[in-house]
XYZ file of C-alpha atoms in Angstrom:
264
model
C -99.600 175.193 113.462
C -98.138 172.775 115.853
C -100.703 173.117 118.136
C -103.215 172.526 115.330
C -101.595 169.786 114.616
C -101.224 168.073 118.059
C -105.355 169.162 118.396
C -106.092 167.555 115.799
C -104.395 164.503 116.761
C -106.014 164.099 120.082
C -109.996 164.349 118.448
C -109.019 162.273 115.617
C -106.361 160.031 116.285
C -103.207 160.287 114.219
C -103.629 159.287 110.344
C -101.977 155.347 109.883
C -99.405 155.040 107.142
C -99.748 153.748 104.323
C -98.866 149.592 104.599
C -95.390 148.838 103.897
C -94.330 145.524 103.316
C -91.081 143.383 103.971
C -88.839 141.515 101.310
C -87.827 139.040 103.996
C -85.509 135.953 103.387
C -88.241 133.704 102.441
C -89.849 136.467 100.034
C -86.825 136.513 98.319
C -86.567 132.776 98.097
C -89.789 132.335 96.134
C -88.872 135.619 93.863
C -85.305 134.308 92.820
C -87.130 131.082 91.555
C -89.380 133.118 88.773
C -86.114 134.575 87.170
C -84.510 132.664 84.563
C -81.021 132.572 82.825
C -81.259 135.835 80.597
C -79.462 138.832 80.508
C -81.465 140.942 82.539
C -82.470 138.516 84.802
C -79.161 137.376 85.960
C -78.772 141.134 86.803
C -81.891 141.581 88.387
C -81.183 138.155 90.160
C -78.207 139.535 91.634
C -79.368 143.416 92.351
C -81.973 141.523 94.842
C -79.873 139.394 96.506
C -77.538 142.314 97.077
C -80.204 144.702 97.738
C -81.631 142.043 100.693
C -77.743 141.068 102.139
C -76.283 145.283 101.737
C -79.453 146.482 103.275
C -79.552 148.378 100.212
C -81.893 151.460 99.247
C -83.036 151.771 95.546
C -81.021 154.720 94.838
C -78.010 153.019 95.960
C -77.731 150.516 93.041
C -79.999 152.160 90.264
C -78.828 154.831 88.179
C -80.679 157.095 84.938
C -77.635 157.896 82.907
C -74.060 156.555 82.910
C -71.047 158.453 81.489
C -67.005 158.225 82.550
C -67.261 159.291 85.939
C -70.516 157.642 86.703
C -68.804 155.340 89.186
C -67.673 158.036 91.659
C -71.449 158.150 92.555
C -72.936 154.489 91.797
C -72.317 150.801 92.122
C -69.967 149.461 89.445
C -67.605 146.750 88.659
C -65.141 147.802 90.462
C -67.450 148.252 93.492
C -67.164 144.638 93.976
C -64.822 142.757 95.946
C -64.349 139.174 96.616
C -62.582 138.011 99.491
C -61.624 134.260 101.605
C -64.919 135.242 103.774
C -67.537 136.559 101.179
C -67.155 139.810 99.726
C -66.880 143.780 100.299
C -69.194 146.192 98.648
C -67.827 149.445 97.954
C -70.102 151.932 98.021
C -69.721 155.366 97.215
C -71.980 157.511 97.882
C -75.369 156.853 99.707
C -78.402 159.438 101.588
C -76.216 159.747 104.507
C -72.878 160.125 102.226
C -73.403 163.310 100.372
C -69.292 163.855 100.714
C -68.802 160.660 98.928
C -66.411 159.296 101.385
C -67.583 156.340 100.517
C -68.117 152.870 103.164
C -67.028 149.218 102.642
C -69.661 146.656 103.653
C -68.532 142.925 104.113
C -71.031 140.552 103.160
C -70.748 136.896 103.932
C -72.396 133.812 101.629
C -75.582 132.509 102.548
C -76.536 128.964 102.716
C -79.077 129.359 100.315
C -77.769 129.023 96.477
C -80.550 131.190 95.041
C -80.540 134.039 97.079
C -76.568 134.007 97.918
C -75.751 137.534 97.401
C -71.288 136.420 96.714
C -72.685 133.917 94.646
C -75.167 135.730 92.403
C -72.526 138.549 92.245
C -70.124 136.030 90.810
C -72.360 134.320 88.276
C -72.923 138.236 87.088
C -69.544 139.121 86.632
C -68.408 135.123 85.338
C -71.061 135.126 82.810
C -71.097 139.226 81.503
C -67.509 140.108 82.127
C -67.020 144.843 81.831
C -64.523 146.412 82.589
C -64.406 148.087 86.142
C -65.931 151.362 85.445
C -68.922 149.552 83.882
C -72.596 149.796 85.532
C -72.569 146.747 88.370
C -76.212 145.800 86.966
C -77.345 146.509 83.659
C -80.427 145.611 80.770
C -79.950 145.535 77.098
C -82.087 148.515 76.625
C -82.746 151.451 78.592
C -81.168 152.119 81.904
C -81.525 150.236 84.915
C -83.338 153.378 87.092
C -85.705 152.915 89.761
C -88.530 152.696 87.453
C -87.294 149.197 86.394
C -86.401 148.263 89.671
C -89.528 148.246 90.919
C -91.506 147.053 88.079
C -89.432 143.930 88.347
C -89.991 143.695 91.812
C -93.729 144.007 90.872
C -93.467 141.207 88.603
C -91.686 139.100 90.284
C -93.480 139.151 93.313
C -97.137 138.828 91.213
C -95.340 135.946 89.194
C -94.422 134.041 93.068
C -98.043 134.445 93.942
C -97.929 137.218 95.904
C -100.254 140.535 96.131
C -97.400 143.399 94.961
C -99.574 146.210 96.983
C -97.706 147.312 99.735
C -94.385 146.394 98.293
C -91.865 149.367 97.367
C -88.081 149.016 96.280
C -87.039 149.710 99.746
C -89.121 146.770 100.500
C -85.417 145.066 100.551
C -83.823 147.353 102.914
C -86.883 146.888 105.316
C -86.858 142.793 105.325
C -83.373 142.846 105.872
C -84.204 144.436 109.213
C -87.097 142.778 109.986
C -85.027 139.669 109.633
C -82.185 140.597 111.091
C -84.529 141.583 114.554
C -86.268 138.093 114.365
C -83.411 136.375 113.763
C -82.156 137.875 117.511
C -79.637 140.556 116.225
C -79.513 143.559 118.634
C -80.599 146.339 117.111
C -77.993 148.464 117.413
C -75.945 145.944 115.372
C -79.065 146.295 112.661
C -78.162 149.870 112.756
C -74.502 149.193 112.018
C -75.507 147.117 109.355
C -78.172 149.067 107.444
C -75.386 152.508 108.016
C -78.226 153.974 109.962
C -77.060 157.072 111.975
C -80.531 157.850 114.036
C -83.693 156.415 115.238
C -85.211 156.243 111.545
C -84.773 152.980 111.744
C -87.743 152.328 114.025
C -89.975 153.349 110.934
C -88.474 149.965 109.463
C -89.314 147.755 112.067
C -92.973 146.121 111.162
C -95.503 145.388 113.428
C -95.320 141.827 113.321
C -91.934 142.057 114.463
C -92.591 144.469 117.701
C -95.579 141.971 118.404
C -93.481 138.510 118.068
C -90.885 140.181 120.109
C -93.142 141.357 122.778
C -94.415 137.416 122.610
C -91.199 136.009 123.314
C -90.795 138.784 126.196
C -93.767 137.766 127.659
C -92.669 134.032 127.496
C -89.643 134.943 129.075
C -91.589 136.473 132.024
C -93.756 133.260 132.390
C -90.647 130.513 132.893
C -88.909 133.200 135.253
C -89.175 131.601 138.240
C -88.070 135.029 140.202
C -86.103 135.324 143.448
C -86.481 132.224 145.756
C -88.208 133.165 149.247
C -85.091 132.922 151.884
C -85.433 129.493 154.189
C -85.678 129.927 157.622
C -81.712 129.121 159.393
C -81.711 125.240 160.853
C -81.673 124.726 164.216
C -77.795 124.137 164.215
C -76.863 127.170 162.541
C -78.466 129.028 165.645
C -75.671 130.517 168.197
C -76.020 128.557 171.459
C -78.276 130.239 173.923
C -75.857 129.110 177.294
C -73.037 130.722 174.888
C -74.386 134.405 174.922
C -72.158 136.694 177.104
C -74.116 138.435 179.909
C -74.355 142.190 178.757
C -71.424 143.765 180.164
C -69.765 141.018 181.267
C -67.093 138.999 180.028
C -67.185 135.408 178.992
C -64.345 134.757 181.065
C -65.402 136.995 183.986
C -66.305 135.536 187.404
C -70.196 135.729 188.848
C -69.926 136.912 192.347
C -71.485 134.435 194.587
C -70.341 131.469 191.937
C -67.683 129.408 191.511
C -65.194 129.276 188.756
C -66.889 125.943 187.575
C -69.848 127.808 187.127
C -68.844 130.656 184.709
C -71.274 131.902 181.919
């Protein structure tokens, strides 16, 4: 079957993917600005700031039923912690967590007011105080599953003027790295920061970001000069030609038939 497979590939070329699109920084911007003050939109406001700044997938902050021990598995009040330099988000189990040992991600405050993921957090826990085994986001009716989450991601995006084909709840997770890349991170910090463990991450990465990458490479190799040719030595710097030693004779030595004023 595999070398089906790889036949097939070189007669018909291998099949493109499905577009995926980025939630990048600016994205986000323009979707924060359709939500208003309500209930669920203060918690969707600050699941997509989060989901941007954690490098979030959906299943890491939606959830289909909640009971008592809900929060060993999913994001909940007590998941959040606010510190002098941002915050930490406790999470406690994720794809690559199955044990549930659970990992601690510091996230810092943006400049940006709207999409601040410490300050959206805040405003969510300020304005709809729970107690700390309480669902971190919530609605007032039904449960906030991935269903919702990407509906609202649907709207919001249609409602900023933008086409929602393409776009997929871990549309987040992929313009966080997408940024982070443009923005000159290396990418093995990107890995460190979206927890991943392997080379999946390259699936992330868009084109657009490969190609402005390879543009700035190329730029690079345009105003490198290279390696300077070497200058030829001056005309001082060459040893003295009367101060060569005859082979096998020393400076000092005597030439038979000469005097000692005229040594080599």
């Amino acid at each position: 079957m595999k070398r089906i497979r790889e036949g097939h590939a070189r007669i018909h070329g291998k099949q493109k993917r499905p577009t995926r699109l980025s939630i990048t920084a600016s994205t986000l911007q323009a979707m924060t600005q359709t939500l208003h003050h309500t209930h669920d939109d203060v918690n969707i406001h600050a699941a997509f700031c989060l989901a941007f700044a954690a490098f979030l997938r959906p299943s890491e902050l939606t959830w289909k039923t909640w009971d008592s021990s809900s929060y060993l598995a999913h994001l909940s009040r007590g998941s959040i912690e606010f510190t002098p330099a941002g915050m930490l988000l406790h999470l406690p189990k994720s794809k690559t967590d199955q044990l549930r040992a659970g990992v601690s991600i510091p996230i810092a405050p943006s400049g940006n007011d709207k999409t601040c993921p410490v300050g959206s957090l805040h405003a969510l826990l300020k304005k709809y105080p729970k107690h700390r085994h309480a669902p971190l986001f919530c609605r007032h009716v039904g449960p906030f599953d991935y269903e919702y989450f990407t509906s609202r991601i649907q709207t919001a995006l249609l409602q900023a003027g933008f086409d929602p084909q393409g776009f997929t709840g871990h549309s987040f997770r992929r313009g966080a790295a997408n940024t982070a890349i443009q923005a000159g991170i290396d990418k093995k910090d990107v890995m460190d920061m979206g927890r991943w463990k392997s080379s999946a991450i390259d699936t992330y990465i868009s084109q657009h970001t490969t190609t402005s990458k390879l543009y700035h490479l190329s730029a690079r190799l345009h105003h490198n000069s290279g390696p300077q040719p070497a200058s030829p030595p001056s005309i001082t710097s060459l040893p003295s030609l009367t101060s060569r030693p005859v082979l096998g004779v020393s400076p000092s030595a005597s030439v038979p038939g000469t005097s000692a004023k005229t040594r080599l």
